[in-house]
Coordinates of C-alpha atoms in Angstrom, one line a residue:
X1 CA 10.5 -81.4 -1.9
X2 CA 10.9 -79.0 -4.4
X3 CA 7.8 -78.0 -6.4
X4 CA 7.8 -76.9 -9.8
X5 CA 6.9 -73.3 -9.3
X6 CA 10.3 -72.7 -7.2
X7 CA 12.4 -74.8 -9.2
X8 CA 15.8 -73.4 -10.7
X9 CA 14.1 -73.8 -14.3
X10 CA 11.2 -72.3 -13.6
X11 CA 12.7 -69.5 -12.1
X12 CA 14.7 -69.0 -15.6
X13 CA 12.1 -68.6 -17.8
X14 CA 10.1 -66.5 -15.8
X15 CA 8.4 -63.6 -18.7
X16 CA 8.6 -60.6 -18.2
X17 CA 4.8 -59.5 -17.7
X18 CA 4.6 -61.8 -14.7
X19 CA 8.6 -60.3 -13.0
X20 CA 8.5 -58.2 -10.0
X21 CA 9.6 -54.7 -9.8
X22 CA 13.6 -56.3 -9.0
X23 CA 13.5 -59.0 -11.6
X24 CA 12.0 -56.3 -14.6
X25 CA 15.2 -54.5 -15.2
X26 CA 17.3 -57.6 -15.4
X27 CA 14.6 -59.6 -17.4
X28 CA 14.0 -56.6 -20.1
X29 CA 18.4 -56.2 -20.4
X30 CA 18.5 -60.1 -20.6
X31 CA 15.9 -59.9 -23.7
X32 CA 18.4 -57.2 -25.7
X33 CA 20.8 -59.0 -27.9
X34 CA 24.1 -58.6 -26.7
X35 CA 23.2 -58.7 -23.0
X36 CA 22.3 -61.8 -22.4
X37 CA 25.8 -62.5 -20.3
X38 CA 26.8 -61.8 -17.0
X39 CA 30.1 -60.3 -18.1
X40 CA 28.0 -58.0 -20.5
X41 CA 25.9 -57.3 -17.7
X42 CA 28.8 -56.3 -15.3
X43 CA 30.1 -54.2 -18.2
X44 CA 27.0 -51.8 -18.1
X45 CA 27.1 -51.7 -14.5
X46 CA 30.5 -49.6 -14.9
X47 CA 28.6 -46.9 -17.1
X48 CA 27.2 -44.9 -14.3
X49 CA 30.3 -45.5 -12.1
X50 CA 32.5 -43.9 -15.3
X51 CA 29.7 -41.3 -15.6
X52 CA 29.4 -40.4 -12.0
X53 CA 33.9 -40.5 -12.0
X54 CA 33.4 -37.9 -15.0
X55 CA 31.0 -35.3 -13.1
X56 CA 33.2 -35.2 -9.6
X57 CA 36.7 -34.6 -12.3
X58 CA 34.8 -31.9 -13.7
X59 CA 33.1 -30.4 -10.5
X60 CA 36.7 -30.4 -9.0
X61 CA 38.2 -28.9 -12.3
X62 CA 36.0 -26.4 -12.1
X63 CA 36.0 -25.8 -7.9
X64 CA 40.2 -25.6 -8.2
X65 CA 39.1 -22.8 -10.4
X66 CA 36.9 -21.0 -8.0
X67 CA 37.4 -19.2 -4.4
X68 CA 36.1 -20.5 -1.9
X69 CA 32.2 -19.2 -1.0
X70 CA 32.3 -17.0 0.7
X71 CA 29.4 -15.3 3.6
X72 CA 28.8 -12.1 2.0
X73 CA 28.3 -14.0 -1.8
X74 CA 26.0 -16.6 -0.1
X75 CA 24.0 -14.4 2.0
X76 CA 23.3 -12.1 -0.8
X77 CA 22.3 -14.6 -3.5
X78 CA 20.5 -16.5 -0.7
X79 CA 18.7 -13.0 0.0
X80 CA 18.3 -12.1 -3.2
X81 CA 16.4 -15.4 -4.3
X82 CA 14.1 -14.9 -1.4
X83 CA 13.2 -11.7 -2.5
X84 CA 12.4 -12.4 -6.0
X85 CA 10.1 -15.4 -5.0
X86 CA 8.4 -12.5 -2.8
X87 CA 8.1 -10.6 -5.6
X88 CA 6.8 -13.6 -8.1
X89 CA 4.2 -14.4 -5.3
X90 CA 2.5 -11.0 -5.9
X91 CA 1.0 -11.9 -8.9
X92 CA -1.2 -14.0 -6.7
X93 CA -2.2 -10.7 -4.9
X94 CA -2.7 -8.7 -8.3
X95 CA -5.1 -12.0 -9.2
X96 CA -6.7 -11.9 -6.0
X97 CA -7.7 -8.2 -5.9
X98 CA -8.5 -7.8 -9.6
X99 CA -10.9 -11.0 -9.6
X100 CA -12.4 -9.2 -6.3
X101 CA -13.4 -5.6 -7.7
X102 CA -14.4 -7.2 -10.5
X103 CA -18.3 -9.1 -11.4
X104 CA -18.4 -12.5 -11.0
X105 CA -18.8 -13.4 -14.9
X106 CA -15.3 -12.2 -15.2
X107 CA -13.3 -13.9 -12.6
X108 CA -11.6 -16.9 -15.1
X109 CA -10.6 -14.8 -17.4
X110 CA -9.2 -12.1 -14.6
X111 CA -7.3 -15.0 -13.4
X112 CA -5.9 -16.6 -16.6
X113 CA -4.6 -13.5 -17.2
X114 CA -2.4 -12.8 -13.6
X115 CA -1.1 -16.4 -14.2
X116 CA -0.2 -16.2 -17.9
X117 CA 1.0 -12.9 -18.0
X118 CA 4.0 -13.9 -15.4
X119 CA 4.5 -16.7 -18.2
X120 CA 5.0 -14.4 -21.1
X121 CA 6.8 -12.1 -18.8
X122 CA 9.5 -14.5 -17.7
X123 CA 10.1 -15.5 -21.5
X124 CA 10.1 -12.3 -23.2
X125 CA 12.5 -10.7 -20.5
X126 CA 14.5 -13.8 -20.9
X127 CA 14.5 -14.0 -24.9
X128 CA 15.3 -10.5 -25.2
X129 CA 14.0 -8.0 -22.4
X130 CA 17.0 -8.6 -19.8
X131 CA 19.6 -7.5 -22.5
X132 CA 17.8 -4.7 -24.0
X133 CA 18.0 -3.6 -19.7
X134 CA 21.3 -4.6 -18.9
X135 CA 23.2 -5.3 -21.8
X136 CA 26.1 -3.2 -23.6
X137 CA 25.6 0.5 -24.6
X138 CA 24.4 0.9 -28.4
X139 CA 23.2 4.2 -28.0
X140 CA 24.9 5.4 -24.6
X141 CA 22.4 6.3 -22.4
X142 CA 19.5 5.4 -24.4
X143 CA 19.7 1.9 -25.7
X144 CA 21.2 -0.7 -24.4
X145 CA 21.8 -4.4 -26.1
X146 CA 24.2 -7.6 -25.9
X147 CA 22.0 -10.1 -27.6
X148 CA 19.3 -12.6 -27.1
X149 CA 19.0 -14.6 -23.9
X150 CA 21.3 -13.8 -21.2
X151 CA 24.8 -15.5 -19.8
X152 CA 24.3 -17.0 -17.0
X153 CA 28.2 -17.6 -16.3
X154 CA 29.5 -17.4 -12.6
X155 CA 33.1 -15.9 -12.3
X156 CA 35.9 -16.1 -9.7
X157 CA 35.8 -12.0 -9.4
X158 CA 31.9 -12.2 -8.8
X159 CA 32.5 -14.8 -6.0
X160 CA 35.1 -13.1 -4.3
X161 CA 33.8 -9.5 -4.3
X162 CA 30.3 -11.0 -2.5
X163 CA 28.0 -10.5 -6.3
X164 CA 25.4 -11.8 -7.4
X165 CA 24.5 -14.9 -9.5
X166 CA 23.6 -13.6 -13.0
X167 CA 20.5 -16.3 -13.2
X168 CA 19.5 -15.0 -9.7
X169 CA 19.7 -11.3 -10.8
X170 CA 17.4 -12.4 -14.0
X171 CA 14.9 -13.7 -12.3
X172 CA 14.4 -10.8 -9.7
X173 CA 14.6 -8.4 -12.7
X174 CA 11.8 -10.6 -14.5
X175 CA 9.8 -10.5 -11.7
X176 CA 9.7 -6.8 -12.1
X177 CA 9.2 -6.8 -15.4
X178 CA 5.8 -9.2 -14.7
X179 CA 4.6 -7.1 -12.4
X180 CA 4.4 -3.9 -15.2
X181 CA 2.3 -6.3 -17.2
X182 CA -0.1 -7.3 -14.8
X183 CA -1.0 -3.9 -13.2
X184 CA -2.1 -3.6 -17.5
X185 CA -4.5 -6.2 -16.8
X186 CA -6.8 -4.0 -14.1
X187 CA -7.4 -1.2 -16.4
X188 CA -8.4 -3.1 -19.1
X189 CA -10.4 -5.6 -17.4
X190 CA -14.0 -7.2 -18.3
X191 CA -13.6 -6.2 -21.8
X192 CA -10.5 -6.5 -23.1
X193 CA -10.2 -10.0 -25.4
X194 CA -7.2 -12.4 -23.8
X195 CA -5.5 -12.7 -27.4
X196 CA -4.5 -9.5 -28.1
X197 CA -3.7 -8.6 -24.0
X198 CA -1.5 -11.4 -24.5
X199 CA 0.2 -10.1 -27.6
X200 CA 0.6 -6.7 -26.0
X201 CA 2.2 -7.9 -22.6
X202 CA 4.7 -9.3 -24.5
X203 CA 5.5 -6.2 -26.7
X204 CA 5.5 -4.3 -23.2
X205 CA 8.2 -6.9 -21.2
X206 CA 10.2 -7.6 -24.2
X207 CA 10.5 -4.1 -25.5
X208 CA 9.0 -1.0 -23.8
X209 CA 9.7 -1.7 -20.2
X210 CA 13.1 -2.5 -20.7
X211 CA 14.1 0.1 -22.5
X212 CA 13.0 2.5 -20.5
X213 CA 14.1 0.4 -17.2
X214 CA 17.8 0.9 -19.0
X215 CA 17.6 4.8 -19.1
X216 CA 18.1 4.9 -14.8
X217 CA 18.6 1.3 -13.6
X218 CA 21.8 0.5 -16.1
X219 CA 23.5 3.7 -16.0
X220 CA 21.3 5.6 -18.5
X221 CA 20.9 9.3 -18.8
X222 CA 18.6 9.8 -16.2
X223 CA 20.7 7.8 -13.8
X224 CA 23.5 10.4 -15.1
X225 CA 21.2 13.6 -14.0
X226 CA 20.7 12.0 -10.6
X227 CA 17.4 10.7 -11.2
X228 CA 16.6 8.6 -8.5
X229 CA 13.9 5.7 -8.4
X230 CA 15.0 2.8 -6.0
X231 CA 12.4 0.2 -6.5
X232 CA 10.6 1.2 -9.7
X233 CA 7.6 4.1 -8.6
X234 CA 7.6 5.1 -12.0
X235 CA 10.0 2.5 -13.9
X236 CA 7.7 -0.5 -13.0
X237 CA 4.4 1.1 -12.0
X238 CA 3.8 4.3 -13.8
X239 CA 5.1 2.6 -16.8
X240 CA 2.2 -0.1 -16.1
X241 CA -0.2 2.1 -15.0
X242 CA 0.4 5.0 -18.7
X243 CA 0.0 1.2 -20.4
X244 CA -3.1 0.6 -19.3
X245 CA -4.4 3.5 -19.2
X246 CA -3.5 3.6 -23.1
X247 CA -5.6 0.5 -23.3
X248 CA -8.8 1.3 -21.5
X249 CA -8.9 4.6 -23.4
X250 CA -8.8 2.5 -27.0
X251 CA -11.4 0.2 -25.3
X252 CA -13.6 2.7 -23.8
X253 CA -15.6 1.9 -20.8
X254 CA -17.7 -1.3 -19.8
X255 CA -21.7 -1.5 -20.9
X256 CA -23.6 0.7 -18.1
X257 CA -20.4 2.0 -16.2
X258 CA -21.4 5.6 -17.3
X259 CA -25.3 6.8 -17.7
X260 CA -26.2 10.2 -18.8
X261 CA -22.4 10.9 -18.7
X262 CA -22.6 10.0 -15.1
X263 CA -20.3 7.0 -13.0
X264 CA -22.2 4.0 -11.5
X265 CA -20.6 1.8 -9.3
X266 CA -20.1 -1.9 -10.5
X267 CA -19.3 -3.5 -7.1
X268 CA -17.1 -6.6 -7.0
X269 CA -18.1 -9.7 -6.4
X270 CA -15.5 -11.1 -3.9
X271 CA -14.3 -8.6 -1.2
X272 CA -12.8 -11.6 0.8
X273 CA -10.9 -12.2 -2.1
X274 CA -9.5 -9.0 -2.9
X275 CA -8.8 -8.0 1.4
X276 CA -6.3 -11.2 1.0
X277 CA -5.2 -9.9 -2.2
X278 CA -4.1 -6.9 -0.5
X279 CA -2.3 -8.2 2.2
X280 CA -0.5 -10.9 0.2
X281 CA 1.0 -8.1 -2.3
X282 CA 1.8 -5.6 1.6
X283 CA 3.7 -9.0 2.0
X284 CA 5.3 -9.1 -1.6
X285 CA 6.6 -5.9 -1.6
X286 CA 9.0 -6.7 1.1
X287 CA 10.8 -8.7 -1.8
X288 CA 9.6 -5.4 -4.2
X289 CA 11.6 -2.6 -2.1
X290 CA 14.1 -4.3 0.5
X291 CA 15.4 -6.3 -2.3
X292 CA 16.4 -3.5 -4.8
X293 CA 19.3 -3.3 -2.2
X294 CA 20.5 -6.0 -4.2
X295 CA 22.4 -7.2 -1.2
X296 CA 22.1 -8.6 2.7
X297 CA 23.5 -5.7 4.4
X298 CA 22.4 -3.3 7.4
X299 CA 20.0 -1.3 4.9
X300 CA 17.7 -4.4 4.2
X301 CA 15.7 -3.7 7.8
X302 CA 15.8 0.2 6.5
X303 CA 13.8 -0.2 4.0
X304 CA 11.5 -3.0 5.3
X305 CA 10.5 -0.2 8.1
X306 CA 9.9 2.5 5.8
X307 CA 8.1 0.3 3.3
X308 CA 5.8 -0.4 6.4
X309 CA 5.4 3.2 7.6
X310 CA 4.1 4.1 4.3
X311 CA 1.6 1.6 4.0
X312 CA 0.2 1.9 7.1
X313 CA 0.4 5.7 6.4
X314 CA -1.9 4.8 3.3
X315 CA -4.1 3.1 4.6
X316 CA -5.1 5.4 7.7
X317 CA -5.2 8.5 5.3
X318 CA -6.9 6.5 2.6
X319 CA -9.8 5.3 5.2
X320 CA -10.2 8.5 6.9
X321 CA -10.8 10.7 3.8
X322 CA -12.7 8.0 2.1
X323 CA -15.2 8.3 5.5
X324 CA -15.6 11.5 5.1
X325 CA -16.5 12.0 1.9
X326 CA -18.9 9.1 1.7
X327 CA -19.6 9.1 5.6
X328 CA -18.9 5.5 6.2
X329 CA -14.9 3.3 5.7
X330 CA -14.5 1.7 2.6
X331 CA -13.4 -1.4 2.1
X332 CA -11.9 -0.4 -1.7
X333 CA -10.4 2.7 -0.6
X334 CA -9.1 0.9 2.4
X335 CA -7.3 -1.7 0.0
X336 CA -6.2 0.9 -2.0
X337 CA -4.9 2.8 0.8
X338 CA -2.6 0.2 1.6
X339 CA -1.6 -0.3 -2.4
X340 CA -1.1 3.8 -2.5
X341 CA 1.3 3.7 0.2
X342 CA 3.5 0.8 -1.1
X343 CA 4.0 2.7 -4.1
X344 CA 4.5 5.8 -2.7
X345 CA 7.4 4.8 -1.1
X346 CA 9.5 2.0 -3.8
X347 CA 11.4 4.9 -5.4
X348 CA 12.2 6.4 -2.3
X349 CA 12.2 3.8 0.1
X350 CA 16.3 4.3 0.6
X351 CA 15.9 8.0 0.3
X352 CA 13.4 8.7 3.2
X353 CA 13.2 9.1 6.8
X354 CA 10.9 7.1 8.9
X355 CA 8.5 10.3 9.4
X356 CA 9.0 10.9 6.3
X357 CA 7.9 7.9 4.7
X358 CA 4.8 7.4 6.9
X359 CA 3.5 11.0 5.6
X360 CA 4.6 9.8 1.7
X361 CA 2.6 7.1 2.5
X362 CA -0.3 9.1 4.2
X363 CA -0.5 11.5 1.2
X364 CA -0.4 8.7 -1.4
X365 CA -3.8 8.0 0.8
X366 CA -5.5 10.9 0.3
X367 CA -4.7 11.3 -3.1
X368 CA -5.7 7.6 -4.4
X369 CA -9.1 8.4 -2.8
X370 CA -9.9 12.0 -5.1
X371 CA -7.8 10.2 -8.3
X372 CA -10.1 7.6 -8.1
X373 CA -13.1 10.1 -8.7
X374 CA -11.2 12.1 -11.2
X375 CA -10.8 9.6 -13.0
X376 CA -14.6 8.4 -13.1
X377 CA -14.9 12.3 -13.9
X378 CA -13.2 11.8 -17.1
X379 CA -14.8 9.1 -18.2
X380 CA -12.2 6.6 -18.3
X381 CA -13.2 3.1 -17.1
X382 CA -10.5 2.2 -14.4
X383 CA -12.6 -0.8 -12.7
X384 CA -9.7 -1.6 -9.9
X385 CA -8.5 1.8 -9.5
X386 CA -5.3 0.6 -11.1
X387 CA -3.8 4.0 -12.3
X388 CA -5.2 5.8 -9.5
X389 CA -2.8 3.5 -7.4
X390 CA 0.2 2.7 -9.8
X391 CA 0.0 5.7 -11.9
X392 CA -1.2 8.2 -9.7
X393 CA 0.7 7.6 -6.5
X394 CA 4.2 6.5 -8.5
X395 CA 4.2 10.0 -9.8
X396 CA 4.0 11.0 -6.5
X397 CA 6.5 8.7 -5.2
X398 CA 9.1 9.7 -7.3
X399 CA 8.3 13.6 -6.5
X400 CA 7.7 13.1 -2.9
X401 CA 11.8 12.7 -2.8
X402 CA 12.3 16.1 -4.1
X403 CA 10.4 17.4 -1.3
X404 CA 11.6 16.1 1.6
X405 CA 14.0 13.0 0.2
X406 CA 17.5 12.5 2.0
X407 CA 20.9 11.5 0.5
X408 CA 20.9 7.6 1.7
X409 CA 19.7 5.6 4.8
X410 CA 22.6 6.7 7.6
X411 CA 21.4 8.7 10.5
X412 CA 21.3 12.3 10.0
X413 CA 21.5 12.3 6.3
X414 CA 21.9 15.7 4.6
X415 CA 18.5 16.5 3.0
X416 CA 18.1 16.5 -1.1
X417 CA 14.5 18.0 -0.9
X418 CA 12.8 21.3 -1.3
X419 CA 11.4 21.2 2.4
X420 CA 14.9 20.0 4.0
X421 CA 17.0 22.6 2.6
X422 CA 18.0 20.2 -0.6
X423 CA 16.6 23.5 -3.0
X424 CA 14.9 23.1 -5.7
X425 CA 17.2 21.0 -8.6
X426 CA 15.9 17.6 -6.9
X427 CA 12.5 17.9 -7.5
X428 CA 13.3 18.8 -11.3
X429 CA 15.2 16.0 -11.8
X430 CA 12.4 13.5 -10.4
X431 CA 9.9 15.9 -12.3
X432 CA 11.8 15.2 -15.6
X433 CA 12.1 11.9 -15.0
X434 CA 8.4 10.9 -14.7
X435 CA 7.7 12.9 -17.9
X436 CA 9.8 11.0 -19.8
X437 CA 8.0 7.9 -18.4
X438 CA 5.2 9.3 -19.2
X439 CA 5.9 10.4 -22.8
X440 CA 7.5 6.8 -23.6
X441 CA 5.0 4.8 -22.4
X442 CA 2.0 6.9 -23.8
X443 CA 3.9 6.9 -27.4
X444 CA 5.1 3.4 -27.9
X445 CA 1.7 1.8 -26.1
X446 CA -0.3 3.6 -28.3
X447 CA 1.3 2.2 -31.0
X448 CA 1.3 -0.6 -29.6
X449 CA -2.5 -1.3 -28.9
X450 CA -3.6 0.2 -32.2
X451 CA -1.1 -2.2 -34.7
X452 CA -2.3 -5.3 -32.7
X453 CA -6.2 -3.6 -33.2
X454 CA -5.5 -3.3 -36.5
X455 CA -4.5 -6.7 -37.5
X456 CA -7.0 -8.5 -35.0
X457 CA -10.1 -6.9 -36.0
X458 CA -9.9 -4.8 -32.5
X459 CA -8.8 -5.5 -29.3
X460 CA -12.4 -5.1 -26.9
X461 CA -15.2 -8.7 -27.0
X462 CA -18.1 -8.4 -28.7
X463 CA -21.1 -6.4 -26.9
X464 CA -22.8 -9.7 -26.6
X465 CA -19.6 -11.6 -25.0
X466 CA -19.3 -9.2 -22.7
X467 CA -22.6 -8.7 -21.3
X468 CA -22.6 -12.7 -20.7
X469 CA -19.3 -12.3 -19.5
X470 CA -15.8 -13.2 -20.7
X471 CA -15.5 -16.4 -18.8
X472 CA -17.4 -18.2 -21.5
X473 CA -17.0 -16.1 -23.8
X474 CA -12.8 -16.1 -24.3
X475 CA -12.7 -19.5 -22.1
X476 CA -15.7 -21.5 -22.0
X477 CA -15.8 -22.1 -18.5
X478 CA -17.0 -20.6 -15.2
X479 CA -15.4 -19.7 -11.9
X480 CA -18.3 -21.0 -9.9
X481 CA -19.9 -22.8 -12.1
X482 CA -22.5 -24.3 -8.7
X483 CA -23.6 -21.1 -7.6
X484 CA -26.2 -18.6 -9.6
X485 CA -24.8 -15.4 -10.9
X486 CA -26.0 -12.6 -9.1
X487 CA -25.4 -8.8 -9.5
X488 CA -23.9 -9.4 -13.2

């Protein structure tokens, strides 16, 4: 017997609020005028078919144009897009150890920052920044340009000669261009409001940065003197570090860092926090320095090891000094031992030996330890030890390889330095080089910070926001909002 709810008519007028997931589709066509028949029906069923016949015409169009992929094209995109993931990662490290060092009441804000700035980064570099780098000569040497955006357009020629992907080149280049941004962030932090550092970090990665990225790393006239700077010691950090240091002079240091002209320490609140921080950017810079080889060749390993050496170089130096000058290890200046090392080393990270890097490494130590104080000495408000670290130590970085710096990564490498029989023009051309850095960076970012002061009726919180912290004040929200505030 067949009842009523299984019957061939009732089954027909079945509405569409009561259809199961297979009958919906049909039942919601069925209700549009013109597809009521099967025949219509079996028509629209050839649309993706035609659609799907379209893309594999087109696919092979394009793949009889192409060679065939080949391993040295694969490997070093492949590489290449491992590194710059690496690289993006170690904005969670900058978060990580800022939000540390830092007081409680400022950890939100700290962190919206890190995680924005990488935003802004990526689309400033994108809209303009990448072409103002790489582009065309305008002013040979000086300027580069080739319009907005990028093209992200994959030839035979690039496949066959084993180059890379323009998108993946982008985005390891905007990665670089992020991480200049956020070392701004430390040396303005707990006072700065997030408006304006947002404003300025895209002034810095759409304009500044690559500009002055263009004068070595695109053929410009320092790359014509013989400059050399392999991973950025003083293209990506001293040019972050003179940037925020521009900023935290404008600002002038937080409420009760200096009494009667003296420093007092403002410990962080996290130190877990920050220890992690540290180890996850040692981690990211193997994407930092091993991929500015911009391929998968022998070298990679090279400058893996050296980046290594130097760090751990850092770090022993950077523990042992700080021990004996305060007469117990500490935790900062071991974290900043590690940082000092890594810089110390990205411009000359193919231009070292393996000694030689560790002692780079081991004197970026020492001297992140006595920057540290000298700049508590002269009364600027560096709560991280940001320019110490990026400043600081990429200066010597990109020095270091006129000292004792060799001509490539082969065994027995004639020497380029001062101390390896290299003479003396080496060390002038690095020396030169970080001036100019230096001179660009201070220029343009004080200009920079003081326009965007001007129009937005300053650029530090109120006295009041920042004694109850910026969390709620510049984000109405709190990083542990279930614990009580201590040591603020």
């Amino acid at each position: 017997m067949t009842t009523a709810l299984h019957s061939p008519a009732r089954r027909g007028k079945t509405r569409l609020q009561d259809a199961s997931l297979l009958e919906g589709p049909m039942l919601l066509l069925r209700s549009i005028r013109g597809f009521k028949s099967n025949r219509s029906l079996m028509w629209l069923a050839c649309v993706p078919v035609a659609l799907f016949g379209l893309g594999l015409f087109n696919l092979s169009a394009h793949a009889a144009e192409m060679p065939e992929l080949n391993a040295a094209f694969l490997a070093n995109n492949l590489w290449l897009l491992v590194a710059t993931i690496l690289v993006i990662f170690m904005n969670a490290g900058f978060a990580m150890v800022e939000a540390g060092m830092c007081r409680q009441k400022n950890a939100v804000n700290i962190l919206a920052k890190n995680l924005f700035v990488f935003a802004l980064a990526v689309t400033a570099y994108w809209f303009i920044g990448y072409s103002l780098m790489y582009g065309d000569p305008v002013a040979a040497g000086w300027l580069y340009f080739s319009g907005l955006f990028f093209d992200p357009t994959v030839t035979p020629e690039l496949i066959a000669e084993g180059g890379l992907v323009p998108s993946v080149d982008f985005l390891f280049q905007a990665a670089f261009a992020g991480t200049a941004a956020t070392i701004v962030s430390g040396l303005v932090a707990e006072r700065v409001k997030f408006g304006e550092f947002v404003v300025f970090s895209l002034i810095l990665t759409a304009v500044i940065y690559p500009i002055s990225g263009s004068w070595q790393w695109n053929g410009g006239w320092l790359s014509e003197l013989g400059f050399i700077d392999f991973a950025g010691s003083s293209i990506v950090h001293s040019v972050g570090a003179w940037a925020g240091l521009v900023g935290a002079m404008l600002l002038g240091p937080r409420i009760g860092k200096f009494i009667d002209g003296k420093p007092q320490a403002i410990p962080g609140h996290n130190m877990a926090i920050a220890t992690l921080g540290a180890l996850v950017l040692w981690i990211g810079w193997y994407g930092f320095n091993p991929g500015s080889e911009l391929a998968m060749d022998q070298y990679v390993p090279y400058v893996a090891v050296t980046t290594t050496l130097a760090a751990a170089g850092g770090a022993i130096a950077a523990t042992v000094v700080s021990t004996l000058t305060s007469g117990k290890p500490d935790l900062t200046m071991i974290i900043n031992g590690i940082l000092a090392g890594l810089v110390s080393i990205t411009a000359g990270c193919g231009n070292m030996t393996l000694v030689g890097s560790w002692v780079a490494g081991a004197v970026g130590g020492v001297i992140v330890v006595f920057a540290v104080a000298a700049i508590d000495a002269a009364g600027i408000d560096d709560p991280v030890g940001a320019f110490s670290v990026h400043g600081v130590c990429g200066i010597w970085g990109t020095l270091v390889i006129g000292l004792w710096g060799v001509d490539g990564m082969d065994p027995g490498a004639a020497g380029i330095g001062l101390f390896n029989g290299g003479g003396i023009s080496q060390l002038g051309i690095q020396a030169l080089g970080c001036a100019a850095y230096a001179i660009w960076t201070l220029v343009t970012c004080w200009i920079a910070w003081s326009v965007i002061g001007s129009l937005f009726g300053g650029i530090r919180v109120t006295e009041k926001e920042e004694i109850e912290g910026l969390d709620i004040g510049e984000h109405g929200m709190e990083a542990y909002p279930d614990f009580a505030s201590a040591g603020n």
